[in-house]
Amino acid sequence: MSHSILLPRTMEIGRDACQNLPAILDSLGIKKPLIITDDMMVKLGYVDNVQAILKDVNITADVFSDTVPEPTESSIEAGVSQVKAKDYDGLIALGGGSPIDSAKAISILGKFGGVIRDYKFPRQVNEAGLPIVAIPTTAGTGSEVTRFTIITDEANNEKLLCVGMGFMPVAAIIDYSLTISVPPRTTADTGIDAMTHAIEAYISPKRNAYSDQQALAALRLIGPNIQKAYHNGKDETAREAMMLGSTLAGIAFCNSSVALVHGMSRPIGAFFHVPHGLSNAMLLPTITEFGISSAPDRYADCARALGIAKHSETDDQANVSLVDYLKSLNNELQVPTLAQFGVQKADFDELINTMCEQAFASGSPNNNPRIPSLEEMIQLYTLLWNDNNAADGSPN
């Protein structure tokens, strides 16, 4: 069986890779780009730096900086209007996953119109919007190398997964020096997000030989370095490893899939405004424990790639180490429970059935080795409420 592999046309990887932005734009024929970013990138001076690089080659780039964390349809409306009103020939997406996801949606809506729900999965959006050059500033989402975007429909409190070649950036600049100033909380959340991408890509039934190798390579980079980057953001070796690991994990799940963690994570973000990487981190230990019995060899491979199990150990031994590691990692990286995050129990109980409906509707739970019943998903969500590191956490 053959598999179609989708990647950006160009990837520039390494410290100071941003300096090659003009050459990339030239190769793509982009002469009037719009920078899609957020206010923090402006305040930190990253936007000024990009504009200065472009000014050296006589390119003036306008800026849309009103994207928000966990982007919504209303948060991108002004960007869509700006694209429709002016003759931009490309977008530069600068920031974490949210600006990049926003740019993907703006690229398509700005060119073809409609509302984001029109492009919701299972529709395959293969139309070419405005070409995107993605410059990630966090090591986590992998959005710079994926054909996905997630935008919240506020009217229905639903995170809409949109899929297709039209959302794949044509170029990605992977410059780890942009992550050195990222604070510990964001480093932890995005790092566990990348780890989740790699694990889910590897255990998904949609996996293939290519995605397997990207996933394992990502885990080999992330495992020894996530704690180092969290505790010492100036550790450039750890930052470089996490950045490359994030990109490889993005390539892996783009060409395989995500699974139950992501399916259950999106409704948590939509209803309770938990950052995506953080909600993944809350779920990962319990969902891993739940799924191991249906793919013990696959999860054991992940444990070995992370460096927490020896190749001489049995799969069962490796999987015990994996679950213990994920729980202890959450403790070390101070991942809160939903209660600690501030979610009210009454609100949670009222919405749990709707969250299950949205999770199943996304299709991601069907990519899990063990697909939960409705009753099992309710139990998994309920376990998450009190203690996401409980030793006896998962349904058997």
PDB file of C-alpha atoms in Angstrom, residues 242-374:
ATOM      1  CA  MET A 242      12.742  20.656  21.140  1.00  0.00           C
ATOM      2  CA  MET A 243      12.215  22.839  18.066  1.00  0.00           C
ATOM      3  CA  LEU A 244      13.303  20.115  15.656  1.00  0.00           C
ATOM      4  CA  GLY A 245      11.358  17.525  17.648  1.00  0.00           C
ATOM      5  CA  SER A 246       8.235  19.644  17.389  1.00  0.00           C
ATOM      6  CA  THR A 247       8.594  19.958  13.618  1.00  0.00           C
ATOM      7  CA  LEU A 248       9.216  16.230  13.162  1.00  0.00           C
ATOM      8  CA  ALA A 249       6.200  15.445  15.365  1.00  0.00           C
ATOM      9  CA  GLY A 250       4.122  17.802  13.227  1.00  0.00           C
ATOM     10  CA  ILE A 251       5.259  16.018  10.074  1.00  0.00           C
ATOM     11  CA  ALA A 252       4.428  12.694  11.734  1.00  0.00           C
ATOM     12  CA  PHE A 253       0.844  13.469  12.694  1.00  0.00           C
ATOM     13  CA  CYS A 254       0.175  15.418   9.493  1.00  0.00           C
ATOM     14  CA  ASN A 255       0.956  12.238   7.563  1.00  0.00           C
ATOM     15  CA  SER A 256      -0.707   9.900  10.080  1.00  0.00           C
ATOM     16  CA  SER A 257      -3.254  11.391  12.486  1.00  0.00           C
ATOM     17  CA  VAL A 258      -3.873  12.424  16.048  1.00  0.00           C
ATOM     18  CA  ALA A 259      -6.129  10.316  18.230  1.00  0.00           C
ATOM     19  CA  LEU A 260      -8.111  10.264  21.472  1.00  0.00           C
ATOM     20  CA  VAL A 261      -6.085  12.811  23.444  1.00  0.00           C
ATOM     21  CA  HIS A 262      -6.702  15.482  20.817  1.00  0.00           C
ATOM     22  CA  GLY A 263     -10.314  14.478  20.329  1.00  0.00           C
ATOM     23  CA  MET A 264     -11.051  14.951  24.022  1.00  0.00           C
ATOM     24  CA  SER A 265      -8.780  17.955  24.376  1.00  0.00           C
ATOM     25  CA  ARG A 266     -10.511  20.269  21.905  1.00  0.00           C
ATOM     26  CA  PRO A 267     -13.839  20.534  23.811  1.00  0.00           C
ATOM     27  CA  ILE A 268     -11.937  21.321  27.027  1.00  0.00           C
ATOM     28  CA  GLY A 269     -10.322  24.242  25.257  1.00  0.00           C
ATOM     29  CA  ALA A 270     -13.546  25.400  23.649  1.00  0.00           C
ATOM     30  CA  PHE A 271     -15.663  25.388  26.823  1.00  0.00           C
ATOM     31  CA  PHE A 272     -13.123  26.221  29.533  1.00  0.00           C
ATOM     32  CA  HIS A 273     -10.468  28.146  27.577  1.00  0.00           C
ATOM     33  CA  VAL A 274      -7.671  25.822  28.607  1.00  0.00           C
ATOM     34  CA  PRO A 275      -4.684  26.283  26.255  1.00  0.00           C
ATOM     35  CA  HIS A 276      -4.479  23.402  23.803  1.00  0.00           C
ATOM     36  CA  GLY A 277      -1.103  22.063  24.892  1.00  0.00           C
ATOM     37  CA  LEU A 278      -2.129  22.209  28.531  1.00  0.00           C
ATOM     38  CA  SER A 279      -5.373  20.277  27.980  1.00  0.00           C
ATOM     39  CA  ASN A 280      -3.375  17.653  26.066  1.00  0.00           C
ATOM     40  CA  ALA A 281      -0.986  17.405  29.000  1.00  0.00           C
ATOM     41  CA  MET A 282      -3.890  16.963  31.429  1.00  0.00           C
ATOM     42  CA  LEU A 283      -5.186  14.036  29.363  1.00  0.00           C
ATOM     43  CA  LEU A 284      -2.044  12.290  28.139  1.00  0.00           C
ATOM     44  CA  PRO A 285      -1.226  10.029  31.136  1.00  0.00           C
ATOM     45  CA  THR A 286      -4.786   8.741  31.591  1.00  0.00           C
ATOM     46  CA  ILE A 287      -5.495   8.261  27.879  1.00  0.00           C
ATOM     47  CA  THR A 288      -2.151   6.491  27.383  1.00  0.00           C
ATOM     48  CA  GLU A 289      -2.952   4.124  30.240  1.00  0.00           C
ATOM     49  CA  PHE A 290      -6.380   3.521  28.735  1.00  0.00           C
ATOM     50  CA  GLY A 291      -5.027   2.614  25.291  1.00  0.00           C
ATOM     51  CA  ILE A 292      -1.929   0.562  26.081  1.00  0.00           C
ATOM     52  CA  SER A 293      -3.665  -2.815  26.165  1.00  0.00           C
ATOM     53  CA  SER A 294      -4.684  -2.424  22.513  1.00  0.00           C
ATOM     54  CA  ALA A 295      -1.200  -1.546  21.190  1.00  0.00           C
ATOM     55  CA  PRO A 296       1.377  -2.582  23.795  1.00  0.00           C
ATOM     56  CA  ASP A 297       4.230  -2.924  21.311  1.00  0.00           C
ATOM     57  CA  ARG A 298       3.615   0.539  19.870  1.00  0.00           C
ATOM     58  CA  TYR A 299       3.483   2.299  23.219  1.00  0.00           C
ATOM     59  CA  ALA A 300       6.590   0.394  24.321  1.00  0.00           C
ATOM     60  CA  ASP A 301       8.435   1.689  21.250  1.00  0.00           C
ATOM     61  CA  CYS A 302       7.484   5.204  22.340  1.00  0.00           C
ATOM     62  CA  ALA A 303       8.861   4.577  25.830  1.00  0.00           C
ATOM     63  CA  ARG A 304      12.158   3.378  24.393  1.00  0.00           C
ATOM     64  CA  ALA A 305      12.395   6.323  21.998  1.00  0.00           C
ATOM     65  CA  LEU A 306      11.795   8.739  24.873  1.00  0.00           C
ATOM     66  CA  GLY A 307      14.724   7.125  26.648  1.00  0.00           C
ATOM     67  CA  ILE A 308      12.743   5.936  29.667  1.00  0.00           C
ATOM     68  CA  ALA A 309      12.885   2.192  28.910  1.00  0.00           C
ATOM     69  CA  LYS A 310      15.738  -0.022  27.780  1.00  0.00           C
ATOM     70  CA  HIS A 311      15.552  -2.132  24.640  1.00  0.00           C
ATOM     71  CA  SER A 312      16.236  -5.182  26.842  1.00  0.00           C
ATOM     72  CA  GLU A 313      13.000  -4.591  28.795  1.00  0.00           C
ATOM     73  CA  THR A 314       9.758  -6.303  27.872  1.00  0.00           C
ATOM     74  CA  ASP A 315       6.896  -4.317  26.380  1.00  0.00           C
ATOM     75  CA  ASP A 316       4.994  -4.603  29.660  1.00  0.00           C
ATOM     76  CA  GLN A 317       7.933  -3.225  31.629  1.00  0.00           C
ATOM     77  CA  ALA A 318       8.398  -0.398  29.133  1.00  0.00           C
ATOM     78  CA  ASN A 319       4.713   0.543  29.314  1.00  0.00           C
ATOM     79  CA  VAL A 320       4.721   0.681  33.117  1.00  0.00           C
ATOM     80  CA  SER A 321       7.675   3.056  32.810  1.00  0.00           C
ATOM     81  CA  LEU A 322       5.836   5.115  30.194  1.00  0.00           C
ATOM     82  CA  VAL A 323       2.748   5.727  32.328  1.00  0.00           C
ATOM     83  CA  ASP A 324       4.872   6.467  35.411  1.00  0.00           C
ATOM     84  CA  TYR A 325       6.993   8.884  33.381  1.00  0.00           C
ATOM     85  CA  LEU A 326       4.018  10.797  31.965  1.00  0.00           C
ATOM     86  CA  LYS A 327       2.526  11.228  35.432  1.00  0.00           C
ATOM     87  CA  SER A 328       5.818  12.343  36.993  1.00  0.00           C
ATOM     88  CA  LEU A 329       6.470  14.673  34.037  1.00  0.00           C
ATOM     89  CA  ASN A 330       3.145  16.409  34.639  1.00  0.00           C
ATOM     90  CA  ASN A 331       4.084  16.830  38.291  1.00  0.00           C
ATOM     91  CA  GLU A 332       7.515  18.221  37.467  1.00  0.00           C
ATOM     92  CA  LEU A 333       6.132  20.573  34.821  1.00  0.00           C
ATOM     93  CA  GLN A 334       3.326  21.643  37.200  1.00  0.00           C
ATOM     94  CA  VAL A 335       0.441  20.642  34.941  1.00  0.00           C
ATOM     95  CA  PRO A 336      -2.746  21.488  36.883  1.00  0.00           C
ATOM     96  CA  THR A 337      -5.929  19.500  37.104  1.00  0.00           C
ATOM     97  CA  LEU A 338      -9.075  21.108  35.731  1.00  0.00           C
ATOM     98  CA  ALA A 339     -10.076  21.974  39.289  1.00  0.00           C
ATOM     99  CA  GLN A 340      -6.718  23.652  39.897  1.00  0.00           C
ATOM    100  CA  PHE A 341      -7.094  25.513  36.612  1.00  0.00           C
ATOM    101  CA  GLY A 342     -10.307  27.033  37.982  1.00  0.00           C
ATOM    102  CA  VAL A 343     -13.041  25.078  36.213  1.00  0.00           C
ATOM    103  CA  GLN A 344     -16.208  24.772  38.262  1.00  0.00           C
ATOM    104  CA  LYS A 345     -17.446  21.233  38.878  1.00  0.00           C
ATOM    105  CA  ALA A 346     -21.085  22.123  38.189  1.00  0.00           C
ATOM    106  CA  ASP A 347     -20.147  23.576  34.789  1.00  0.00           C
ATOM    107  CA  PHE A 348     -18.056  20.543  33.999  1.00  0.00           C
ATOM    108  CA  ASP A 349     -20.821  18.090  34.901  1.00  0.00           C
ATOM    109  CA  GLU A 350     -23.363  20.033  32.849  1.00  0.00           C
ATOM    110  CA  LEU A 351     -21.171  19.992  29.736  1.00  0.00           C
ATOM    111  CA  ILE A 352     -19.572  16.547  29.886  1.00  0.00           C
ATOM    112  CA  ASN A 353     -22.058  14.884  27.505  1.00  0.00           C
ATOM    113  CA  THR A 354     -21.698  17.719  24.984  1.00  0.00           C
ATOM    114  CA  MET A 355     -17.907  17.427  25.226  1.00  0.00           C
ATOM    115  CA  CYS A 356     -18.188  13.730  24.448  1.00  0.00           C
ATOM    116  CA  GLU A 357     -20.405  14.463  21.446  1.00  0.00           C
ATOM    117  CA  GLN A 358     -17.935  16.995  20.084  1.00  0.00           C
ATOM    118  CA  ALA A 359     -14.976  14.697  20.716  1.00  0.00           C
ATOM    119  CA  PHE A 360     -16.561  11.814  18.793  1.00  0.00           C
ATOM    120  CA  ALA A 361     -17.715  14.165  16.018  1.00  0.00           C
ATOM    121  CA  SER A 362     -14.117  15.273  15.408  1.00  0.00           C
ATOM    122  CA  GLY A 363     -13.216  11.755  14.284  1.00  0.00           C
ATOM    123  CA  SER A 364      -9.986  11.705  16.296  1.00  0.00           C
ATOM    124  CA  PRO A 365     -11.126   9.139  18.912  1.00  0.00           C
ATOM    125  CA  ASN A 366     -11.625   6.613  16.082  1.00  0.00           C
ATOM    126  CA  ASN A 367      -7.879   6.821  15.416  1.00  0.00           C
ATOM    127  CA  ASN A 368      -7.074   5.462  18.869  1.00  0.00           C
ATOM    128  CA  PRO A 369      -5.941   1.841  19.256  1.00  0.00           C
ATOM    129  CA  ARG A 370      -8.700   1.473  21.838  1.00  0.00           C
ATOM    130  CA  ILE A 371     -11.841   3.400  20.934  1.00  0.00           C
ATOM    131  CA  PRO A 372     -13.867   4.301  24.022  1.00  0.00           C
ATOM    132  CA  SER A 373     -17.582   3.860  24.390  1.00  0.00           C
ATOM    133  CA  LEU A 374     -19.584   6.881  25.472  1.00  0.00           C
TER     134      LEU A 374
END
